[in-house]
Amino acid sequence: MVNVIGLGYIGLPTALMMASHGVEVVGTDYNAELVDTLRGGKTTFKEDGLDELFRQAVDAGIKFTTEYQKTDTYIVSVPTPYDKFSKKVDACYVVAAVNDVLKVCPKGAVIVIESTISPGTIDKYVRPEIEKNGFKIGEDIHLVHAPERIIPGNMIYELLHNNRTIGADSREIGERIKNLYASFCQGEIVVTDIRTAEMTKVVENTFRAVNIAFANELAKICRHDNMDVYEIIRICNMHPRVNILQPGPGVGGHCISVDPWFLVGDYPNLAKVIDESMKTNDGMPDFVLNRIYEIMKETGLTDISRVGLYGLTYKENVDDMRESPTLQLLESQERHLATGLKVYDPYIKKDVVPNQYHDLDKFLDDVDMVVIMVGHEEIRNNISKLNEKIVLDTRAISLNQKKWFYL
Ligand code: SAJ
């Protein structure tokens, strides 16, 4: 039996996937409300295909509880926040979960860490904790790091099809856990050591962060001299070895806007390109705020409360707001003592910020200028509703609109 600890964005789909592929699974989370929701037959976030997978897993007998189970295999997928000042990963939830596992697990159990951690975290924080409790690693407890790679919005497909990395101290344990993931994963599964697995995960997200920063920097350069960044990227990408990403209003989510800081925090004198890239991405919401003021001036709009931000999530068609560029922009607006922007997002049903709307038409009625911060399907399908508006399209959902403004 596999006990999955932490039933969030990664733990839940992973637990469901294993259960629906014949593995006996118990999911544990210390949040009793979350466990009650799952026991009541409901999922806790929106994701394509998640509800169906949930039903299959329930039919296959998955159980949810707040209790840690006595078993031979644990998968830890708890959050790993990072400290905004030191830029270092905070492994406290991982260490706490491992400690709780140690209280119940039998000799020889395998603890798989799926949570994203910075290189060296297992050596620095997890091994000492296990040894402190009197367990011998490699005999009483085996450690594995199996970082996830799935992308919100396409999680179920990617769980099934992505290649994966398993880091283990011994080949034998690595192969055993590889076989467990192979119960559902059709991609290639590479077995390596723990340190390498930790590093690959962070490097993958850093690669993307640096490439997004490059696109964002191009947008700034092109804006400075009134060149069309999208046309330039489109043409450059016709070169066989060039593949530039898209500029945007900033980078959100719990991965690409966070993980690369781990490298900056651990290697401040070495991670220069990464440091600058992160600063470039973090500066984008302010860049958008400046564009809003520029466009207001240009169009004669004086009342900031007639400007509306479309989208609160960190990217399109998900309900996840973590580190979202819109939230960053609103914070920046407050720092500039210029509040009043209106906000709307079809995926966010609760009131989370001031001046938030829950109906697209009402939102549009109350603003003269719309800033598209997220390219949800809803707005892509309703572009004609923007006909009379001043539009700043930061996501390039519809290029070449004569009256629109871009980054
Ligand atoms: N973004 C841009 N321009 C682009 C691409 C993305 O501005 O050209 C922005 C998005 O709008 C968003 C942010 O970057 O705000 C990140 O979005 P994303 O879709 O690139 O990635 P995430 O954060 O949803 O998921 C990433 C993925 N990592 C990589 O692609 C290397 C995913 O595979 C990881 O599993 C996930 O991080 C994670 O959990 O680490």
CSV table of C-alpha atoms and ligand atoms in Angstrom, one decimal:
chain,number,residue,atom,x,y,z
A,1,MET,CA,0.0,0.0,0.0
A,2,VAL,CA,1.2,3.5,-0.8
A,3,ASN,CA,0.5,6.3,1.6
A,4,VAL,CA,0.5,9.7,-0.2
A,5,ILE,CA,1.1,12.5,2.3
A,6,GLY,CA,-0.2,16.0,1.2
A,7,LEU,CA,-3.2,16.0,-1.1
A,8,GLY,CA,-2.7,19.3,-2.9
A,9,TYR,CA,-2.0,20.1,-6.6
A,10,ILE,CA,0.5,17.3,-7.0
A,11,GLY,CA,-0.3,14.8,-4.2
A,12,LEU,CA,-4.0,14.4,-5.1
A,13,PRO,CA,-3.6,13.7,-8.9
A,14,THR,CA,-0.7,11.4,-8.2
A,15,ALA,CA,-2.7,9.4,-5.6
A,16,LEU,CA,-5.7,9.2,-7.9
A,17,MET,CA,-3.6,8.1,-10.8
A,18,MET,CA,-1.9,5.3,-8.8
A,19,ALA,CA,-5.2,4.1,-7.3
A,20,SER,CA,-6.9,4.0,-10.7
A,21,HIS,CA,-4.1,1.9,-12.0
A,22,GLY,CA,-4.4,-0.9,-9.5
A,23,VAL,CA,-2.2,0.4,-6.7
A,24,GLU,CA,-3.7,0.3,-3.1
A,25,VAL,CA,-3.5,4.0,-2.0
A,26,VAL,CA,-4.4,5.9,1.1
A,27,GLY,CA,-4.2,9.7,0.9
A,28,THR,CA,-3.3,11.6,4.1
A,29,ASP,CA,-3.6,15.3,4.7
A,30,TYR,CA,-3.6,17.2,8.0
A,31,ASN,CA,-6.3,19.5,6.7
A,32,ALA,CA,-9.5,17.8,8.0
A,33,GLU,CA,-11.7,20.0,5.9
A,34,LEU,CA,-9.9,19.0,2.7
A,35,VAL,CA,-10.2,15.3,3.7
A,36,ASP,CA,-13.9,15.7,4.5
A,37,THR,CA,-14.5,17.3,1.0
A,38,LEU,CA,-12.7,14.4,-0.7
A,39,ARG,CA,-14.6,11.8,1.4
A,40,GLY,CA,-17.8,13.6,0.5
A,41,GLY,CA,-17.0,12.8,-3.2
A,42,LYS,CA,-15.7,16.2,-4.3
A,43,THR,CA,-12.4,17.3,-5.7
A,44,THR,CA,-10.7,20.4,-4.2
A,45,PHE,CA,-9.5,22.2,-7.3
A,46,LYS,CA,-10.4,22.5,-11.0
A,47,GLU,CA,-8.4,20.6,-13.6
A,48,ASP,CA,-9.4,19.0,-16.9
A,49,GLY,CA,-10.1,15.3,-16.3
A,50,LEU,CA,-9.6,15.4,-12.6
A,51,ASP,CA,-13.2,14.7,-11.6
A,52,GLU,CA,-13.3,11.6,-13.8
A,53,LEU,CA,-10.0,10.4,-12.5
A,54,PHE,CA,-11.3,10.9,-9.0
A,55,ARG,CA,-14.4,8.8,-9.7
A,56,GLN,CA,-12.2,6.0,-11.1
A,57,ALA,CA,-9.9,6.1,-8.0
A,58,VAL,CA,-12.9,6.1,-5.6
A,59,ASP,CA,-14.3,3.0,-7.5
A,60,ALA,CA,-10.9,1.4,-7.2
A,61,GLY,CA,-11.0,1.9,-3.4
A,62,ILE,CA,-8.8,4.9,-2.6
A,63,LYS,CA,-9.2,6.1,1.0
A,64,PHE,CA,-8.6,9.6,2.5
A,65,THR,CA,-7.7,10.3,6.1
A,66,THR,CA,-5.8,12.7,8.4
A,67,GLU,CA,-3.9,9.7,9.9
A,68,TYR,CA,-0.5,8.5,8.7
A,69,GLN,CA,-0.6,4.8,7.7
A,70,LYS,CA,1.7,2.0,8.7
A,71,THR,CA,3.0,0.8,5.3
A,72,ASP,CA,6.1,0.1,3.2
A,73,THR,CA,5.9,3.1,0.8
A,74,TYR,CA,5.3,6.8,1.4
A,75,ILE,CA,5.0,9.6,-1.1
A,76,VAL,CA,5.5,13.1,0.4
A,77,SER,CA,4.1,15.9,-1.7
A,78,VAL,CA,3.7,18.8,0.8
A,79,PRO,CA,4.4,22.4,-0.1
A,80,THR,CA,7.9,23.9,0.0
A,81,PRO,CA,7.6,27.6,0.5
A,82,TYR,CA,10.6,29.8,0.1
A,83,ASP,CA,11.8,32.7,2.2
A,84,LYS,CA,11.4,35.9,0.2
A,85,PHE,CA,14.4,37.5,1.9
A,86,SER,CA,17.0,34.8,2.0
A,87,LYS,CA,15.7,33.2,-1.3
A,88,LYS,CA,16.2,29.8,0.3
A,89,VAL,CA,13.8,26.9,0.3
A,90,ASP,CA,11.9,26.3,3.6
A,91,ALA,CA,11.9,22.5,4.1
A,92,CYS,CA,9.8,22.7,7.3
A,93,TYR,CA,6.7,20.9,5.9
A,94,VAL,CA,8.8,18.2,4.3
A,95,VAL,CA,10.8,17.6,7.5
A,96,ALA,CA,7.5,17.6,9.6
A,97,ALA,CA,5.9,15.1,7.2
A,98,VAL,CA,9.0,12.8,7.4
A,99,ASN,CA,9.0,13.0,11.2
A,100,ASP,CA,5.3,11.9,11.3
A,101,VAL,CA,6.1,9.0,8.9
A,102,LEU,CA,8.9,7.9,11.2
A,103,LYS,CA,6.4,7.6,14.1
A,104,VAL,CA,4.4,4.9,12.3
A,105,CYS,CA,6.5,3.3,9.6
A,106,PRO,CA,7.9,-0.2,9.8
A,107,LYS,CA,11.6,-1.1,9.3
A,108,GLY,CA,12.7,-0.9,5.6
A,109,ALA,CA,10.0,1.6,4.5
A,110,VAL,CA,10.7,3.8,1.5
A,111,ILE,CA,10.0,7.6,1.8
A,112,VAL,CA,9.7,9.2,-1.6
A,113,ILE,CA,9.9,13.0,-1.6
A,114,GLU,CA,7.9,14.5,-4.5
A,115,SER,CA,7.9,18.1,-3.3
A,116,THR,CA,10.2,20.5,-5.1
A,117,ILE,CA,13.3,21.1,-3.1
A,118,SER,CA,16.6,22.9,-3.7
A,119,PRO,CA,19.7,20.8,-4.4
A,120,GLY,CA,21.1,19.5,-1.2
A,121,THR,CA,17.9,19.7,0.8
A,122,ILE,CA,17.7,16.0,1.5
A,123,ASP,CA,21.3,15.9,2.7
A,124,LYS,CA,21.0,19.1,4.8
A,125,TYR,CA,17.6,18.7,6.4
A,126,VAL,CA,16.0,15.2,5.8
A,127,ARG,CA,18.9,12.8,6.4
A,128,PRO,CA,19.9,14.4,9.8
A,129,GLU,CA,16.3,14.3,10.9
A,130,ILE,CA,16.0,10.6,10.2
A,131,GLU,CA,19.3,9.8,11.9
A,132,LYS,CA,18.4,12.0,14.9
A,133,ASN,CA,15.4,9.7,15.4
A,134,GLY,CA,17.7,6.7,15.5
A,135,PHE,CA,17.0,5.2,12.1
A,136,LYS,CA,19.8,4.0,9.8
A,137,ILE,CA,19.3,5.3,6.2
A,138,GLY,CA,19.7,2.4,3.7
A,139,GLU,CA,18.6,-0.2,6.3
A,140,ASP,CA,15.7,1.1,8.4
A,141,ILE,CA,14.6,3.8,6.0
A,142,HIS,CA,15.2,4.3,2.3
A,143,LEU,CA,15.1,7.7,0.7
A,144,VAL,CA,14.0,8.6,-2.8
A,145,HIS,CA,13.4,11.9,-4.6
A,146,ALA,CA,10.9,11.7,-7.5
A,147,PRO,CA,10.2,15.3,-8.5
A,148,GLU,CA,7.0,16.0,-10.4
A,149,ARG,CA,6.9,17.7,-13.8
A,150,ILE,CA,3.2,18.2,-14.6
A,151,ILE,CA,1.8,21.5,-15.8
A,152,PRO,CA,-1.4,22.9,-14.3
A,153,GLY,CA,-4.0,22.9,-17.1
A,154,ASN,CA,-2.7,19.7,-18.6
A,155,MET,CA,-1.9,17.7,-15.5
A,156,ILE,CA,-3.7,14.4,-16.2
A,157,TYR,CA,-2.2,14.0,-19.7
A,158,GLU,CA,1.3,14.9,-18.5
A,159,LEU,CA,1.1,12.5,-15.5
A,160,LEU,CA,0.5,9.7,-18.0
A,161,HIS,CA,2.9,10.8,-20.7
A,162,ASN,CA,5.8,12.8,-19.3
A,163,ASN,CA,9.2,11.3,-18.7
A,164,ARG,CA,10.2,11.2,-15.1
A,165,THR,CA,13.3,11.2,-12.9
A,166,ILE,CA,13.8,9.0,-9.8
A,167,GLY,CA,16.7,9.8,-7.5
A,168,ALA,CA,17.7,7.1,-5.0
A,169,ASP,CA,20.7,6.0,-2.9
A,170,SER,CA,20.6,2.5,-4.2
A,171,ARG,CA,19.8,1.1,-7.6
A,172,GLU,CA,17.5,-1.6,-6.2
A,173,ILE,CA,15.3,0.9,-4.4
A,174,GLY,CA,15.3,3.2,-7.4
A,175,GLU,CA,14.1,0.4,-9.6
A,176,ARG,CA,11.4,-0.5,-7.1
A,177,ILE,CA,10.0,3.0,-7.1
A,178,LYS,CA,10.4,3.2,-10.9
A,179,ASN,CA,8.1,0.2,-11.1
A,180,LEU,CA,5.6,1.8,-8.9
A,181,TYR,CA,5.4,5.0,-11.1
A,182,ALA,CA,5.4,2.8,-14.2
A,183,SER,CA,2.0,1.5,-13.0
A,184,PHE,CA,0.6,4.6,-14.8
A,185,CYS,CA,3.5,6.5,-16.4
A,186,GLN,CA,4.0,5.8,-20.0
A,187,GLY,CA,7.0,8.0,-20.4
A,188,GLU,CA,10.7,7.0,-19.9
A,189,ILE,CA,11.7,6.9,-16.2
A,190,VAL,CA,15.4,7.6,-15.5
A,191,VAL,CA,16.9,6.4,-12.3
A,192,THR,CA,19.8,8.5,-10.9
A,193,ASP,CA,21.1,9.7,-7.5
A,194,ILE,CA,19.2,12.0,-5.2
A,195,ARG,CA,21.4,15.1,-5.6
A,196,THR,CA,21.1,14.9,-9.4
A,197,ALA,CA,17.3,14.5,-9.2
A,198,GLU,CA,17.0,17.5,-7.0
A,199,MET,CA,19.1,19.6,-9.3
A,200,THR,CA,17.4,18.6,-12.5
A,201,LYS,CA,14.0,19.7,-11.2
A,202,VAL,CA,15.2,23.2,-10.3
A,203,VAL,CA,17.2,23.5,-13.5
A,204,GLU,CA,14.2,22.7,-15.7
A,205,ASN,CA,12.1,25.5,-14.2
A,206,THR,CA,15.1,27.8,-14.2
A,207,PHE,CA,15.5,27.1,-18.0
A,208,ARG,CA,12.0,28.3,-18.6
A,209,ALA,CA,12.3,31.3,-16.3
A,210,VAL,CA,15.4,32.5,-18.1
A,211,ASN,CA,13.8,32.1,-21.5
A,212,ILE,CA,10.6,33.9,-20.4
A,213,ALA,CA,12.8,36.7,-19.1
A,214,PHE,CA,14.6,36.9,-22.4
A,215,ALA,CA,11.2,37.4,-24.2
A,216,ASN,CA,10.2,40.0,-21.5
A,217,GLU,CA,13.4,41.9,-22.0
A,218,LEU,CA,12.8,42.0,-25.8
A,219,ALA,CA,9.4,43.4,-25.2
A,220,LYS,CA,10.9,46.2,-23.1
A,221,ILE,CA,13.6,46.9,-25.7
A,222,CYS,CA,11.0,46.9,-28.5
A,223,ARG,CA,8.6,49.2,-26.6
A,224,HIS,CA,11.4,51.7,-26.0
A,225,ASP,CA,11.9,52.2,-29.8
A,226,ASN,CA,8.4,51.3,-30.9
A,227,MET,CA,9.1,48.0,-32.6
A,228,ASP,CA,6.7,45.1,-32.8
A,229,VAL,CA,8.1,42.4,-30.5
A,230,TYR,CA,5.6,39.8,-31.6
A,231,GLU,CA,6.4,40.1,-35.3
A,232,ILE,CA,10.1,40.1,-34.4
A,233,ILE,CA,9.8,36.9,-32.3
A,234,ARG,CA,7.6,35.3,-35.0
A,235,ILE,CA,10.2,35.9,-37.7
A,236,CYS,CA,13.2,34.9,-35.4
A,237,ASN,CA,11.4,31.6,-34.6
A,238,MET,CA,11.5,30.7,-38.2
A,239,HIS,CA,15.2,30.1,-37.8
A,240,PRO,CA,15.8,26.4,-37.2
A,241,ARG,CA,17.7,26.9,-33.9
A,242,VAL,CA,15.7,29.7,-32.4
A,243,ASN,CA,12.6,29.3,-30.2
A,244,ILE,CA,11.8,32.4,-28.3
A,245,LEU,CA,8.9,32.3,-25.7
A,246,GLN,CA,6.2,34.9,-25.3
A,247,PRO,CA,6.5,38.0,-23.3
A,248,GLY,CA,3.8,38.6,-20.7
A,249,PRO,CA,2.6,40.6,-17.7
A,250,GLY,CA,4.9,38.6,-15.4
A,251,VAL,CA,5.5,35.1,-14.2
A,252,GLY,CA,3.3,33.5,-11.6
A,253,GLY,CA,2.6,30.0,-10.3
A,254,HIS,CA,4.4,28.1,-7.6
A,255,CYS,CA,7.3,26.9,-9.7
A,256,ILE,CA,8.9,29.1,-12.3
A,257,SER,CA,8.5,32.3,-10.2
A,258,VAL,CA,9.9,30.5,-7.1
A,259,ASP,CA,12.4,27.6,-7.9
A,260,PRO,CA,15.1,29.6,-9.7
A,261,TRP,CA,15.5,31.7,-6.5
A,262,PHE,CA,16.7,28.6,-4.7
A,263,LEU,CA,19.8,28.7,-7.0
A,264,VAL,CA,20.3,32.4,-6.4
A,265,GLY,CA,19.9,31.9,-2.7
A,266,ASP,CA,22.4,29.1,-2.6
A,267,TYR,CA,24.9,30.4,-5.1
A,268,PRO,CA,24.6,34.2,-5.0
A,269,ASN,CA,28.0,34.8,-6.6
A,270,LEU,CA,27.5,32.3,-9.4
A,271,ALA,CA,23.9,32.5,-10.4
A,272,LYS,CA,24.1,35.9,-12.2
A,273,VAL,CA,22.0,35.3,-15.3
A,274,ILE,CA,19.4,33.6,-13.2
A,275,ASP,CA,19.3,36.5,-10.7
A,276,GLU,CA,18.8,39.1,-13.5
A,277,SER,CA,16.2,37.0,-15.2
A,278,MET,CA,14.2,36.7,-12.1
A,279,LYS,CA,14.4,40.4,-11.5
A,280,THR,CA,13.3,41.0,-15.1
A,281,ASN,CA,10.2,38.8,-14.7
A,282,ASP,CA,9.4,40.2,-11.3
A,283,GLY,CA,9.5,43.7,-12.8
A,284,MET,CA,6.9,43.0,-15.5
A,285,PRO,CA,3.8,43.9,-13.4
A,286,ASP,CA,5.3,47.3,-12.8
A,287,PHE,CA,6.1,47.6,-16.5
A,288,VAL,CA,2.4,46.9,-17.2
A,289,LEU,CA,1.3,49.5,-14.6
A,290,ASN,CA,3.5,52.0,-16.4
A,291,ARG,CA,1.9,51.0,-19.7
A,292,ILE,CA,-1.5,51.6,-18.2
A,293,TYR,CA,-0.5,55.2,-17.1
A,294,GLU,CA,1.0,55.9,-20.6
A,295,ILE,CA,-2.1,54.7,-22.4
A,296,MET,CA,-4.4,56.6,-20.1
A,297,LYS,CA,-2.4,59.8,-20.9
A,298,GLU,CA,-2.5,59.0,-24.6
A,299,THR,CA,-6.2,58.4,-24.7
A,300,GLY,CA,-7.2,61.1,-22.3
A,301,LEU,CA,-8.6,58.7,-19.7
A,302,THR,CA,-8.1,60.2,-16.2
A,303,ASP,CA,-10.0,58.1,-13.8
A,304,ILE,CA,-8.1,54.9,-12.7
A,305,SER,CA,-11.3,53.4,-11.4
A,306,ARG,CA,-12.5,53.2,-15.1
A,307,VAL,CA,-9.6,50.7,-15.8
A,308,GLY,CA,-10.3,47.0,-15.3
A,309,LEU,CA,-7.9,44.1,-15.1
A,310,TYR,CA,-9.2,40.9,-16.8
A,311,GLY,CA,-7.8,37.9,-15.0
A,312,LEU,CA,-6.5,37.1,-11.5
A,313,THR,CA,-5.0,33.6,-12.0
A,314,TYR,CA,-1.3,33.1,-12.9
A,315,LYS,CA,-2.2,31.8,-16.4
A,316,GLU,CA,-5.1,30.9,-18.6
A,317,ASN,CA,-7.8,28.4,-17.9
A,318,VAL,CA,-6.7,27.5,-14.4
A,319,ASP,CA,-8.1,28.6,-11.0
A,320,ASP,CA,-4.7,29.0,-9.4
A,321,MET,CA,-3.8,32.5,-8.2
A,322,ARG,CA,-0.4,31.7,-6.5
A,323,GLU,CA,2.1,34.5,-7.2
A,324,SER,CA,-0.1,35.8,-10.1
A,325,PRO,CA,1.0,38.8,-12.0
A,326,THR,CA,-2.3,40.5,-11.4
A,327,LEU,CA,-1.9,40.2,-7.6
A,328,GLN,CA,1.7,41.5,-8.0
A,329,LEU,CA,0.4,44.4,-10.0
A,330,LEU,CA,-2.3,45.2,-7.4
A,331,GLU,CA,0.3,45.2,-4.7
A,332,SER,CA,2.5,47.5,-6.7
A,333,GLN,CA,-0.5,49.8,-7.3
A,334,GLU,CA,-1.1,50.0,-3.5
A,335,ARG,CA,2.6,50.9,-3.0
A,336,HIS,CA,2.1,53.8,-5.5
A,337,LEU,CA,-0.9,54.8,-3.5
A,338,ALA,CA,-3.0,54.6,-6.6
A,339,THR,CA,-5.8,52.2,-5.8
A,340,GLY,CA,-9.1,51.8,-7.7
A,341,LEU,CA,-8.4,49.4,-10.5
A,342,LYS,CA,-11.3,47.0,-11.1
A,343,VAL,CA,-10.8,43.3,-11.4
A,344,TYR,CA,-12.6,40.3,-12.8
A,345,ASP,CA,-11.8,36.6,-13.3
A,346,PRO,CA,-14.3,33.9,-14.3
A,347,TYR,CA,-12.4,31.3,-12.3
A,348,ILE,CA,-12.3,33.1,-9.0
A,349,LYS,CA,-15.7,32.9,-7.3
A,350,LYS,CA,-14.7,34.2,-3.9
A,351,ASP,CA,-13.9,37.9,-3.2
A,352,VAL,CA,-10.2,38.1,-2.8
A,353,VAL,CA,-9.3,41.7,-3.8
A,354,PRO,CA,-11.1,45.0,-3.6
A,355,ASN,CA,-13.3,46.1,-6.6
A,356,GLN,CA,-13.7,42.5,-7.8
A,357,TYR,CA,-16.5,41.6,-10.2
A,358,HIS,CA,-18.1,38.2,-10.8
A,359,ASP,CA,-19.9,38.9,-14.0
A,360,LEU,CA,-18.1,39.8,-17.3
A,361,ASP,CA,-20.9,42.1,-18.6
A,362,LYS,CA,-21.2,44.1,-15.4
A,363,PHE,CA,-17.4,44.4,-15.2
A,364,LEU,CA,-17.3,45.7,-18.8
A,365,ASP,CA,-20.1,48.1,-18.1
A,366,ASP,CA,-18.1,49.8,-15.4
A,367,VAL,CA,-14.8,50.3,-17.2
A,368,ASP,CA,-13.5,52.2,-20.2
A,369,MET,CA,-10.2,50.4,-20.4
A,370,VAL,CA,-9.6,46.7,-20.2
A,371,VAL,CA,-6.1,45.2,-19.4
A,372,ILE,CA,-6.0,41.6,-20.5
A,373,MET,CA,-3.8,40.0,-17.8
A,374,VAL,CA,-4.8,36.4,-18.5
A,375,GLY,CA,-6.0,34.9,-21.8
A,376,HIS,CA,-8.8,32.7,-20.5
A,377,GLU,CA,-11.0,31.0,-23.2
A,378,GLU,CA,-13.9,33.2,-22.0
A,379,ILE,CA,-12.4,36.5,-23.2
A,380,ARG,CA,-10.9,34.9,-26.4
A,381,ASN,CA,-14.5,33.9,-27.3
A,382,ASN,CA,-15.9,37.4,-26.4
A,383,ILE,CA,-13.5,39.7,-28.2
A,384,SER,CA,-16.4,41.6,-29.8
A,385,LYS,CA,-17.5,42.7,-26.3
A,386,LEU,CA,-14.3,44.8,-26.2
A,387,ASN,CA,-15.3,46.8,-29.3
A,388,GLU,CA,-15.9,50.1,-27.6
A,389,LYS,CA,-13.1,49.8,-25.1
A,390,ILE,CA,-9.5,50.9,-24.8
A,391,VAL,CA,-7.6,47.6,-24.6
A,392,LEU,CA,-4.1,46.7,-23.4
A,393,ASP,CA,-3.6,43.1,-24.4
A,394,THR,CA,-0.6,41.9,-22.4
A,395,ARG,CA,-1.1,38.2,-23.5
A,396,ALA,CA,-1.3,38.9,-27.3
A,397,ILE,CA,-4.7,37.1,-27.4
A,398,SER,CA,-5.5,39.0,-30.6
A,399,LEU,CA,-2.7,40.6,-32.4
A,400,ASN,CA,-3.1,43.3,-35.1
A,401,GLN,CA,-6.2,44.9,-33.6
A,402,LYS,CA,-5.8,48.4,-35.0
A,403,LYS,CA,-7.1,50.2,-31.9
A,404,TRP,CA,-5.5,47.9,-29.2
A,405,PHE,CA,-2.4,48.5,-27.3
A,406,TYR,CA,0.2,45.8,-26.5
A,407,LEU,CA,3.2,45.4,-24.1
B,1,SAJ,N1,4.7,32.5,-19.2
B,1,SAJ,C1,5.1,33.6,-20.0
B,1,SAJ,N2,5.5,33.4,-21.2
B,1,SAJ,C2,5.6,32.1,-21.8
B,1,SAJ,C3,5.3,31.0,-21.0
B,1,SAJ,C4,4.8,31.2,-19.7
B,1,SAJ,O1,5.0,34.7,-19.5
B,1,SAJ,O2,6.0,32.0,-22.9
B,1,SAJ,C5,4.2,32.7,-17.8
B,1,SAJ,C6,2.8,32.1,-17.6
B,1,SAJ,O3,1.8,32.9,-17.9
B,1,SAJ,C7,2.8,31.8,-16.1
B,1,SAJ,C8,4.3,31.5,-15.8
B,1,SAJ,O4,5.0,31.9,-16.9
B,1,SAJ,O5,2.6,33.0,-15.3
B,1,SAJ,C9,4.6,30.0,-15.6
B,1,SAJ,O6,3.7,29.2,-16.4
B,1,SAJ,P1,4.1,27.9,-17.2
B,1,SAJ,O7,2.9,27.4,-17.9
B,1,SAJ,O8,5.3,28.1,-18.0
B,1,SAJ,O9,4.6,26.9,-16.0
B,1,SAJ,P2,3.9,26.4,-14.7
B,1,SAJ,O10,4.5,27.2,-13.6
B,1,SAJ,O11,2.5,26.2,-14.7
B,1,SAJ,O12,4.5,24.9,-14.6
B,1,SAJ,C10,6.0,24.7,-14.6
B,1,SAJ,C11,6.3,23.6,-15.6
B,1,SAJ,N3,7.8,23.6,-15.8
B,1,SAJ,C12,8.4,23.7,-17.1
B,1,SAJ,O13,7.7,23.8,-18.0
B,1,SAJ,C13,9.8,23.6,-17.1
B,1,SAJ,C14,5.8,22.2,-15.1
B,1,SAJ,O14,6.3,21.2,-16.0
B,1,SAJ,C15,6.4,21.9,-13.7
B,1,SAJ,O15,5.8,20.7,-13.3
B,1,SAJ,C16,5.9,23.0,-12.8
B,1,SAJ,O16,6.4,24.3,-13.3
B,1,SAJ,C17,6.3,22.7,-11.4
B,1,SAJ,O17,5.5,22.3,-10.6
B,1,SAJ,O18,7.5,22.8,-11.1
